[in-house]
Each structure stands twice: as structure tokens, then as C-alpha cells.
Short mmCIF file of C-alpha atoms and ligand atoms in Angstrom, two decimals:
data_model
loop_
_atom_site.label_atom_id
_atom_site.label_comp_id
_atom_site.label_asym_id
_atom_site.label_seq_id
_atom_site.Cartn_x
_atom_site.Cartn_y
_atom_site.Cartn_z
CA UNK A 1 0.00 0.00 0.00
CA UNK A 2 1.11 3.19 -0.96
CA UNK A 3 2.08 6.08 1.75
CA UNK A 4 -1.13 8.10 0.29
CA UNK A 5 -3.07 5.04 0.11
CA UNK A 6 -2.49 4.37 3.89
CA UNK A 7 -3.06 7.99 4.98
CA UNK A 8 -6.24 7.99 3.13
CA UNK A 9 -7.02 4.44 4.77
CA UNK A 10 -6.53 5.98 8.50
CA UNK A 11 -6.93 9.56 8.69
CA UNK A 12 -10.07 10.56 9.49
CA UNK A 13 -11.70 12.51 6.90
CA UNK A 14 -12.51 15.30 8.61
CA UNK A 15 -9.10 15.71 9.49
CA UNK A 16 -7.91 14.98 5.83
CA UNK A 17 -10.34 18.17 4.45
CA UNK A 18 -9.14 20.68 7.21
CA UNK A 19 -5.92 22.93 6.32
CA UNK A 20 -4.05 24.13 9.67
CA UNK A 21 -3.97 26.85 11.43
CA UNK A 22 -1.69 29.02 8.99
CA UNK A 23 0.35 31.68 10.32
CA UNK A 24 2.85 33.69 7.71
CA UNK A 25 6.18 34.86 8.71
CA UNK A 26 6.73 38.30 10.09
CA UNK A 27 10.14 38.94 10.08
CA UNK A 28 11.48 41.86 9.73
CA UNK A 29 7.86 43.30 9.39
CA UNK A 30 5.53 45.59 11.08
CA UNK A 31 3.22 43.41 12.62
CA UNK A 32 -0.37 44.47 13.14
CA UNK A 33 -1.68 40.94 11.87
CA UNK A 34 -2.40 39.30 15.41
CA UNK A 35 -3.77 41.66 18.10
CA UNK A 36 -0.40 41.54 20.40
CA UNK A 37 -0.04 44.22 22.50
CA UNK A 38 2.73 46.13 20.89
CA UNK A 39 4.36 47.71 24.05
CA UNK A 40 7.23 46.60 26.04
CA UNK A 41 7.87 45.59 29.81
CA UNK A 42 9.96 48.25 31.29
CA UNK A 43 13.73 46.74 31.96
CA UNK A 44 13.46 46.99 35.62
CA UNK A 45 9.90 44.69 35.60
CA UNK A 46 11.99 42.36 32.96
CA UNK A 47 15.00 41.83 35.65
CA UNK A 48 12.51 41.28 38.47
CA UNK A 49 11.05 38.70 36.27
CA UNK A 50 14.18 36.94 35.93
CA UNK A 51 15.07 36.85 39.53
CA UNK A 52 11.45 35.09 39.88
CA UNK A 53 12.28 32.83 37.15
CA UNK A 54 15.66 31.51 39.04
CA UNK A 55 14.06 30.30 41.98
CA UNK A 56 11.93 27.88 39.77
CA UNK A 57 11.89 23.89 40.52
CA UNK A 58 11.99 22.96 37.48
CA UNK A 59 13.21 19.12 38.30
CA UNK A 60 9.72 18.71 39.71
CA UNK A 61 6.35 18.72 38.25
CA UNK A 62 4.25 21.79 38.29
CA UNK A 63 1.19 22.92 41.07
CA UNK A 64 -1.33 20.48 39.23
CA UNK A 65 -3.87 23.07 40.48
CA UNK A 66 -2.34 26.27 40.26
CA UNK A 67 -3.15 27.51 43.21
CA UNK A 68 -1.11 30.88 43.16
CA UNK A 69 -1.92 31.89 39.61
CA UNK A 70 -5.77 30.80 40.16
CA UNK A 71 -5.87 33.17 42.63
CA UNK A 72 -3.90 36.15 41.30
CA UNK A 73 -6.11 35.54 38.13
CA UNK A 74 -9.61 35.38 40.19
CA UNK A 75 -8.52 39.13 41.57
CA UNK A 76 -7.29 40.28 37.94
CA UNK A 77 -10.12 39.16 36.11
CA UNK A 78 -12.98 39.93 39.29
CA UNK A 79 -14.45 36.27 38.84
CA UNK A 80 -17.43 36.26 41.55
CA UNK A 81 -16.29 34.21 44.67
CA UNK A 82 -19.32 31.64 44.10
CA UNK A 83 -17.41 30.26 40.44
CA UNK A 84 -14.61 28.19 39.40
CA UNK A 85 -12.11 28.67 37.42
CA UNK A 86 -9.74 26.28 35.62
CA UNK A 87 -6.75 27.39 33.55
CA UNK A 88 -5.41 26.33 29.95
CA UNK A 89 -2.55 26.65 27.68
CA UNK A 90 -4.47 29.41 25.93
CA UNK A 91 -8.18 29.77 25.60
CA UNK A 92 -7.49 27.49 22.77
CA UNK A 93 -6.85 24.75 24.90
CA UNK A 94 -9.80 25.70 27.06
CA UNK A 95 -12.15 25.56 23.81
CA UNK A 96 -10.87 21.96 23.11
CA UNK A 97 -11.73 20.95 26.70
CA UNK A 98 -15.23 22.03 27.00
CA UNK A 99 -16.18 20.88 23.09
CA UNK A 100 -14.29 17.19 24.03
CA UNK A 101 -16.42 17.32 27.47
CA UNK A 102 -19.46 17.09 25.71
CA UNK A 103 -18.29 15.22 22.45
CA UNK A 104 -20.73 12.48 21.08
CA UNK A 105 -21.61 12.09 17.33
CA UNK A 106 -25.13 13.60 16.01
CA UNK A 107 -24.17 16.70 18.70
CA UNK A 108 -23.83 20.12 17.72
CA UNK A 109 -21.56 22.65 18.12
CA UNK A 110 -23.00 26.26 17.27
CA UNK A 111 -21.91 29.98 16.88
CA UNK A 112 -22.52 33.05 14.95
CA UNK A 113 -20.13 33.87 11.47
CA UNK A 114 -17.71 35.16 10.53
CA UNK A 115 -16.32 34.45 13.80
CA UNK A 116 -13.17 32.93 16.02
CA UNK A 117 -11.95 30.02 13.69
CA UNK A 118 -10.76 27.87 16.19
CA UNK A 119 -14.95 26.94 17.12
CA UNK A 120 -15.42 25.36 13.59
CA UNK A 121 -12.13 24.05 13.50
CA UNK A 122 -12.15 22.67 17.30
CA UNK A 123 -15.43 20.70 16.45
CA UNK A 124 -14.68 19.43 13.09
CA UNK A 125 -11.65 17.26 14.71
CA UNK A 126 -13.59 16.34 17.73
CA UNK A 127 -16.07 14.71 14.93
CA UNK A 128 -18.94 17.23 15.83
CA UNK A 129 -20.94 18.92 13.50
CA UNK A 130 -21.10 22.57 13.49
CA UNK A 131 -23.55 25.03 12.68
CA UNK A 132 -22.49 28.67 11.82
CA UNK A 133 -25.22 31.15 11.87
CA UNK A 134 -24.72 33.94 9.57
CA UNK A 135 -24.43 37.05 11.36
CA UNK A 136 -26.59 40.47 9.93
CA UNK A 137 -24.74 43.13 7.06
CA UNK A 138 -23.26 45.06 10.21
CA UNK A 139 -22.49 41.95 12.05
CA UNK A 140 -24.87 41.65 14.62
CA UNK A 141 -26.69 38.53 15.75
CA UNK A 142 -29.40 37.48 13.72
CA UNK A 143 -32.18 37.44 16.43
CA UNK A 144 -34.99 35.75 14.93
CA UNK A 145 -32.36 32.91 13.30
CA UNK A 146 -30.54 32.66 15.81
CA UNK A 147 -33.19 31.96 18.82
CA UNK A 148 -34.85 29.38 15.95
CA UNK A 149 -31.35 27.56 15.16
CA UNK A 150 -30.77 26.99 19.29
CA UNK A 151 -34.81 25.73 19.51
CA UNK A 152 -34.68 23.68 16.31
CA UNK A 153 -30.64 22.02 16.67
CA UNK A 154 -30.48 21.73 20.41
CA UNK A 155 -26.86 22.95 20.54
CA UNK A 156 -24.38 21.40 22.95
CA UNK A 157 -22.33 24.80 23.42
CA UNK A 158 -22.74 27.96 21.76
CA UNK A 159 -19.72 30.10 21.31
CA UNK A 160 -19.89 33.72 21.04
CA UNK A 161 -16.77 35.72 21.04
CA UNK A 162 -17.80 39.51 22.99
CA UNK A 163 -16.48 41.40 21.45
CA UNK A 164 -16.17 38.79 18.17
CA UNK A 165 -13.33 38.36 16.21
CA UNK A 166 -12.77 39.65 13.47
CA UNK A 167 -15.35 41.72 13.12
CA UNK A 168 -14.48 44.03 16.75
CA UNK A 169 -18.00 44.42 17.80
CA UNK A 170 -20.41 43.87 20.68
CA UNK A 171 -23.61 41.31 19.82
CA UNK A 172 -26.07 43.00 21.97
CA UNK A 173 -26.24 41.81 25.09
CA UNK A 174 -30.24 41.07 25.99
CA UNK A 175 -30.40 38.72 22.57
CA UNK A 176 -27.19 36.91 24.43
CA UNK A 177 -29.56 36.83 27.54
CA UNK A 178 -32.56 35.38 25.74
CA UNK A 179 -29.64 32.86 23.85
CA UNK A 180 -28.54 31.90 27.81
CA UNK A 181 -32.47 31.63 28.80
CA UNK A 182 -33.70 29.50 26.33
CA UNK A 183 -30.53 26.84 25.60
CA UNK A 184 -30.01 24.08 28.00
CA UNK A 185 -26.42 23.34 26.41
CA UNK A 186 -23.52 25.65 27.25
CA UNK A 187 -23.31 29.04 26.12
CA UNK A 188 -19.90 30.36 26.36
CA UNK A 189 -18.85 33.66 26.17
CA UNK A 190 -15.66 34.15 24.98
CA UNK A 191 -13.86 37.49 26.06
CA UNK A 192 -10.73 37.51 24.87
CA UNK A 193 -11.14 41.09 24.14
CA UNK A 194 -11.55 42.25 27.57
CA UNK A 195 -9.17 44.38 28.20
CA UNK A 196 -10.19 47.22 25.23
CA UNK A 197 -13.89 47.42 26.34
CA UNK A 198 -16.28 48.04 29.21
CA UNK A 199 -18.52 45.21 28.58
CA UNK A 200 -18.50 41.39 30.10
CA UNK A 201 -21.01 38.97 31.41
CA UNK A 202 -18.48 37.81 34.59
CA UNK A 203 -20.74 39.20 36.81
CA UNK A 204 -23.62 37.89 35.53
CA UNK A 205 -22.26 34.09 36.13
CA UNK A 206 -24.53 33.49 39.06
CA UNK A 207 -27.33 34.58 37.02
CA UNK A 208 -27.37 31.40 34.49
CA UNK A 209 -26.62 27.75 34.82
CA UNK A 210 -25.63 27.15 31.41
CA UNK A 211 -23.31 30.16 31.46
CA UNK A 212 -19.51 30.12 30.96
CA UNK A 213 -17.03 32.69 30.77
CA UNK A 214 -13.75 32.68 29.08
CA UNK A 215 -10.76 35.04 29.48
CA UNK A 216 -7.22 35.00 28.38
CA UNK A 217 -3.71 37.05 28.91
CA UNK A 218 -3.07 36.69 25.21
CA UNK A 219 -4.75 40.48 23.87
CA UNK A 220 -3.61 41.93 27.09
CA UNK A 221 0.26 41.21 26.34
CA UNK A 222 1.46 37.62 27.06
CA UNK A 223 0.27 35.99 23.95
CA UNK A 224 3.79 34.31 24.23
CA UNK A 225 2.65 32.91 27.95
CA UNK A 226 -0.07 30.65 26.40
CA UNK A 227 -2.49 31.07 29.43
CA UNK A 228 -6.44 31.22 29.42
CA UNK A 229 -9.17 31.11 32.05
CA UNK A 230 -12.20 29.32 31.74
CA UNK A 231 -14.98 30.73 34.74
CA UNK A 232 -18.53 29.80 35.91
CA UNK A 233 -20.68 27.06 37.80
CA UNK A 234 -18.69 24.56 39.71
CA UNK A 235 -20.69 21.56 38.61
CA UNK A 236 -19.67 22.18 35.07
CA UNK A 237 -16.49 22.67 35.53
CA UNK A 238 -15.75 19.55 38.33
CA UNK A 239 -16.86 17.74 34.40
CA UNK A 240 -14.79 19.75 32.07
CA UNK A 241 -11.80 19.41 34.40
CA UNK A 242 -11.38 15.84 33.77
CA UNK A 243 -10.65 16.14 30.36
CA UNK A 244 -7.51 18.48 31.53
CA UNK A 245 -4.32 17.30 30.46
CA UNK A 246 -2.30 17.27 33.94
CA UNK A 247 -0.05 19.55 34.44
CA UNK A 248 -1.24 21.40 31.43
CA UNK A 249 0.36 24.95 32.95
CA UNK A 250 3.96 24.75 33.43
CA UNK A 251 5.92 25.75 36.18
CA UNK A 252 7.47 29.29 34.36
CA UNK A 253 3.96 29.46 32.91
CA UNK A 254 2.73 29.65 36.53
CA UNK A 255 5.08 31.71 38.12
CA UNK A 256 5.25 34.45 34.74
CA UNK A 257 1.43 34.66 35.12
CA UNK A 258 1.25 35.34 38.35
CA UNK A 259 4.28 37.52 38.62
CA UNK A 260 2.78 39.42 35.42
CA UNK A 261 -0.56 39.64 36.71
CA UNK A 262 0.64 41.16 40.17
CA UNK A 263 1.33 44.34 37.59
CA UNK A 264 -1.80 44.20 36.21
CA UNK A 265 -1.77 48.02 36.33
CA UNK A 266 1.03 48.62 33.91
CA UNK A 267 -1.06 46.32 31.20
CA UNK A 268 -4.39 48.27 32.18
CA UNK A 269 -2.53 51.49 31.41
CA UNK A 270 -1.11 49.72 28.32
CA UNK A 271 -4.57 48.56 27.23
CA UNK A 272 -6.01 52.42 27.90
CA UNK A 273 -3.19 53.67 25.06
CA UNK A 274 -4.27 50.49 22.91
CA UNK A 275 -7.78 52.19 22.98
CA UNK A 276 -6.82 55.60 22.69
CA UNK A 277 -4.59 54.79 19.64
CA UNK A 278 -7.58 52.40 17.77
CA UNK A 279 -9.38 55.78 18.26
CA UNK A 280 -6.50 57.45 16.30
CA UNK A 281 -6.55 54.74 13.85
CA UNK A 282 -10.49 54.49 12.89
CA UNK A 283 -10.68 58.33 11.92
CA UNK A 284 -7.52 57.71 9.85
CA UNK A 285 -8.98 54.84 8.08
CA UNK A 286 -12.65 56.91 7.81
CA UNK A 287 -11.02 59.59 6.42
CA UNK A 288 -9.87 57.15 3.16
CA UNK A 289 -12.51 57.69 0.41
CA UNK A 290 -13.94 53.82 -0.75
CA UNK A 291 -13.55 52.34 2.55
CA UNK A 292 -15.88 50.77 4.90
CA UNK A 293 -14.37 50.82 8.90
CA UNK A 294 -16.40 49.26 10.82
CA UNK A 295 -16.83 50.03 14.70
CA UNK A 296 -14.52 48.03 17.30
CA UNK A 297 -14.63 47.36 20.76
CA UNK A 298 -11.22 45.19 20.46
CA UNK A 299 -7.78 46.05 19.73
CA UNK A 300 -8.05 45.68 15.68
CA UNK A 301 -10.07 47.09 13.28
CA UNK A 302 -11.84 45.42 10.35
CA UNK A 303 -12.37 47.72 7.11
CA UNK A 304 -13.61 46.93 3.53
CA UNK A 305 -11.46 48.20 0.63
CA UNK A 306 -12.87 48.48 -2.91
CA UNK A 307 -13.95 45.20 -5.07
CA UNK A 308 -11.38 42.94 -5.76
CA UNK A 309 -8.71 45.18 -4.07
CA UNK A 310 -7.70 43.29 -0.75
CA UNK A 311 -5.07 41.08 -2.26
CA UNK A 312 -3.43 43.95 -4.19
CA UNK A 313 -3.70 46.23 -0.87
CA UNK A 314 -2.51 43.33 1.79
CA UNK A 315 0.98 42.61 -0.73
CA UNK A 316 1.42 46.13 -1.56
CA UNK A 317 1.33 47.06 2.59
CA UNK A 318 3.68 43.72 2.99
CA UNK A 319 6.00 45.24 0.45
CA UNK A 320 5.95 48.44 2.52
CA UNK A 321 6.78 46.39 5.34
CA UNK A 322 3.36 46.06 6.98
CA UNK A 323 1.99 42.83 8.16
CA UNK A 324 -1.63 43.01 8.61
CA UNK A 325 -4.57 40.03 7.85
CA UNK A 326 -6.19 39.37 4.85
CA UNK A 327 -9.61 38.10 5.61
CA UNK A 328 -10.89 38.18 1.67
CA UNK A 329 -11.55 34.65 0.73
CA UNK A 330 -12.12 33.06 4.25
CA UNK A 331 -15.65 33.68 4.06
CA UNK A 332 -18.42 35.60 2.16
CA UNK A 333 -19.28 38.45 4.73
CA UNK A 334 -15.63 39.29 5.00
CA UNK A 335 -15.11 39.74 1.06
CA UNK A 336 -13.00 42.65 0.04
CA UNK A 337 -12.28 42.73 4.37
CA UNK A 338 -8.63 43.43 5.62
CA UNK A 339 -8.31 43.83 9.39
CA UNK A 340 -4.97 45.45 10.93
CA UNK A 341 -3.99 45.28 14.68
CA UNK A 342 -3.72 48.42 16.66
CA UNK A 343 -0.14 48.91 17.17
CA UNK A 344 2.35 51.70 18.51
CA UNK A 345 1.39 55.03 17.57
CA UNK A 346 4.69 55.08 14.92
CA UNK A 347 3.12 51.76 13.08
CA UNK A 348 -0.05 53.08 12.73
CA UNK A 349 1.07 56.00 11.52
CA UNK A 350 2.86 54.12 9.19
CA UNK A 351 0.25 51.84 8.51
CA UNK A 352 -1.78 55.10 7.16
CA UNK A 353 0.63 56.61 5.32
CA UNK A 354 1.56 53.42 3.21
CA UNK A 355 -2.47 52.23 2.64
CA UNK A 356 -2.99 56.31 1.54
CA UNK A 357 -0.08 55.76 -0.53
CA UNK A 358 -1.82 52.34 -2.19
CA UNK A 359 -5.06 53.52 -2.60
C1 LIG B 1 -7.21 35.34 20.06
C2 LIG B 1 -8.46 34.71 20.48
C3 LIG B 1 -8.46 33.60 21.32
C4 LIG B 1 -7.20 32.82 21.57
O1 LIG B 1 -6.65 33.02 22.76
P1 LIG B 1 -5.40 32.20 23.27
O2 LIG B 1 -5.56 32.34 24.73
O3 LIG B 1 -4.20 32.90 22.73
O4 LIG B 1 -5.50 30.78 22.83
C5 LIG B 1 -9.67 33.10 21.78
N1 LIG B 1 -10.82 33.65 21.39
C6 LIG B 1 -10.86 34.70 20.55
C7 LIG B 1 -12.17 35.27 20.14
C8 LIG B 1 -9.68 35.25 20.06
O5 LIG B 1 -9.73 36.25 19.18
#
């Protein structure tokens, strides 16, 4: 038997139609393709890092529970004392957990598009089928559809990214508390985006069962960390904790977070200039004539260039040096879309000056 042959044999085929998780190279480039928080640690919080990082066992296995970084993390990200919280290598990881908890074929996994990839993708190798509900023109949740799909499918989990990704707005938030009232699967609420706006359901965890919230440190600058928090009910989470690698945060994983997180105010003052430069950046990209810029509550911005002009625009900005994300092609809502990162106030500017130049 051939090598294809046997691949064909064995793989499933679900996992022989998806592509993976692509990520181009950057180097060398200004890069505004990823949401990372472009600033710096000052060099005195670097060196006080390092001294942290020296007295670290690393001959012996991690805190299976975390203790120390659950804790630091429950402050940073005011979970209400009545929840739980478990901890992943990125809210990827946490995704993957709560989808495998409830895994069983003829289930269904659902959430509104264009949206987070990693839902679709997440389900499709856990064997799940999943059902994207088109969002409206401006992107907001398509009530009627949307309360029909949950009655008529019976979703396991519903994701919904507040704000989503990568479109940077808010769903509105009653239609997300009629979504929580009338499912009896999970709804989670996925806030990676927490830092750059006002709004979250964490306080509203004792309010619904079927309610989970998600954070991560990713948006708010240690997307290198890999570290995500999953909150809500403890009887959910006593299940979705068993299908936890162990020792799935490492020991410098740990002790980073928590040392990080114990100067939460220097990335709460970094996230207020990451607002008041996307500020900056949306009436730059308004004042370009044959562009759409839509509204964001996130630290990018999505905008929609003239038919048929994304590729040329995302190569030409490349060429200038400028790494932002293409979006035409992934999906029909986002045609003609490009979405750029809010970055330091120099790469924006530069950002503008080489898209005016393009245009
Ligand atoms: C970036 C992003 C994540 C991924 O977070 P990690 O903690 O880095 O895995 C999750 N959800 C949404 C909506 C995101 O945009």
C-alpha cells in the first residue's frame, strides 16, 4: 500500500479536508496581523522577572492546580467568589476541553459567522458537526435565526466571542440573555477582548446555569505565555476538568502569570493607550474615500477596501513592510475585508501613510 493510500485508509476525513492553522512569517515586518499588545515591559519589571524565574523547581512537576496563579487571576479578572475557574494553555486549549467534554456524534456545536476560527475548527476534529449562523450586514446577531437555530438544533455549546473576532464588535447583550435563557447546552462567552472594552457577562455568572465565561492574557500582552481562564458554575467545571491534560500549565507558565498579573496596572494602562490609539486609527482609516471601517470594541479594526482590491492592498502594505490580515476569501461576509492590529502610535502612523499611498 502506498504512503497516500495508507493515509487515506486511517486519517479521518474530517481531518484529511481541514488545512491548519496558517500563520505567515513576520520577520522583519511591522506586525499588526495578530492583536499583540505592541508595548514593552519596562527593563526593571523584565530583571525582576528573571530573579522570579531563578528560583523555579523545574526538576519537579508543576502545582497540578495552580493555586497561586488561580488566585492572582480570580482578583485580575474579578471572577465572583461563588465560580470556578480552571486554567489552559491558551483559551485554545480551554475551547478543546469544554467541546471534548461534551463530544458524542449527532451533537452540535454552534456559533454566529464570521467568527473565532478555532470553534469550527475545534469541532470538526472532535467529529462534531457545526452550525455557523450567519451574522446580519453590520455583524450583529441574527435574532430571529438565531433563537430558531438553538430551539430547532439543540446545541451542545454555543460560542460567542464579545467582542467577536474579526469583526471588533459587541452582539447586543439582551439577545445573548434570551440565547442563555432559552438553551439548556452551554453558552460560552468568549472574552478575549476584555481588556479594550467596558462590557462582560463575569458578573452575571450566578445569574445562568448554562453560562460560561472565558478570558485570556493573550490580547492583554502575554500571547507568548499561552495562558487562558475558563470561569462559571462549579458543577460544570468539576466535568470539564477531567478532560484536563495534567499539568497542562507549566511551572514558568505559573510563576510568569502570576508575577505578570501582580502588575496588572502597567497592562491596564497599556490597554487604555491600545484604545486611545484604535481611536487614532479608525478616523484615519474613515477619512480614506472607498472604505468601509467598521466600529470596534477590540484592539483591531476590520475595514472593507474596494472590489477585488484586498489582495493587491494586503501585498502592496507587505511590500511596505506592513503585516496586517487578509480576511478576503475566508468567508463571504468578509469579502473585500482586511483587518490590521492596533499597534504603537509610529506603526499606525505608518500603517496610514503606506495604505494612503496604495489607494
Ligand atoms: C485570540 C483569540 C483567542 C485565543 O486566545 P489564546 O488564549 O491565545 O489561545 C480566543 N478567542 C478569541 C475570540 C480570540 O480572538
Amino acid at each position: 500500500m502506498s504512503l497516500q493510500d495508507k493515509i487515506n485508509k486511517w486519517v479521518r476525513p474530517g481531518i484529511r479536508k481541514l488545512s491548519a492553522y496558517h500563520v505567515p512569517p513576520a520577520a522583519g515586518l511591522i506586525k499588526l496581523d495578530a492583536m499583540e499588545n505592541p508595548w514593552p515591559w519596562p527593563a526593571a519589571l523584565q530583571a525582576e522577572w528573571l530573579q522570579v524565574l531563578q528560583a523555579a523547581a523545574l526538576n519537579r512537576y508543576p502545582d497540578p492546580t495552580a493555586a497561586e496563579l488561580q488566585s492572582v487571576l480570580r482578583t485580575a479578572m474579578e471572577v465572583p467568589d461563588d465560580a470556578r475557574v480552571m486554567l489552559g494553555n491558551g483559551s485554545d486549549e480551554l475551547i478543546q476541553m469544554i467541546v471534548q467534554t461534551i463530544a458524542e456524534p449527532g451533537r452540535v456545536i454552534m456559533a454566529p459567522e464570521p467568527t473565532f476560527v478555532m470553534y469550527r475548527q475545534i469541532a470538526t476534529v472532535c467529529g462534531l458537526a457545526f452550525s455557523g449562523v450567519p451574522l446580519d450586514e453590520d455583524f450583529s446577531l441574527d435574532h430571529e435565526r438565531m433563537l430558531a437555530l438553538i430551539a430547532e438544533r439543540q446545541p451542545a455549546v454555543i460560542f460567542l466571542a464579545y467582542p467577536n473576532n474579526p469583526t471588533g464588535n459587541l452582539f447586543d447583550a439582551n439577545i445573548i440573555r434570551e440565547m442563555l435563557a432559552v438553551a439548556d447546552g452551554l453558552v460560552v462567552v468568549d472574552e478575549a477582548y476584555a481588556p479594550f472594552t467596558d462590557a462582560s457577562f463575569m458578573s452575571s455568572l450566578g445569574e445562568y446555569d448554562n453560562l460560561l465565561v472565558m478570558r485570556t492574557v493573550s490580547k492583554l500582552g502575554l500571547a507568548g505565555l499561552r495562558l487562558g481562564m475558563l470561569a462559571g458554575s462549579p458543577d460544570w467545571l468539576e466535568q470539564i476538568d477531567k478532560t484536563r491534560l495534567p499539568y497542562n500549565v507549566g511551572t514558568l507558565n505559573q510563576l510568569t502569570g502570576s508575577f505578570a498579573l501582580r502588575h496588572k496596572a502597567l497592562f491596564d494602562e497599556q490597554a487604555r493607550a491600545i484604545r486611545a490609539e484604535r481611536e487614532i486609527l479608525f478616523a484615519g482609516l474613515r477619512e480614506f474615500a472607498g472604505l468601509a471601517v467598521y466600529p470596534s470594541e477590540a484592539n483591531f479594526i476590520l475595514f472593507r477596501v474596494p472590489a477585488g482590491r484586498a489582495g493587491e492592498l494586503y501585498a502592496g502594505l507587505q511590500s511596505a513592510g506592513i503585516l496586517i490580515k487578509n480576511l478576503h476569501g475566508s468567508a463571504d461576509a468578509l469579502r473585500d475585508c482586511l483587518r490590521v492590529t492596533v499597534g504603537l502610535p509610529d506603526e499606525n502612523r505608518a500603517f496610514l501613510a503606506a495604505l494612503e499611498r496604495l489607494l
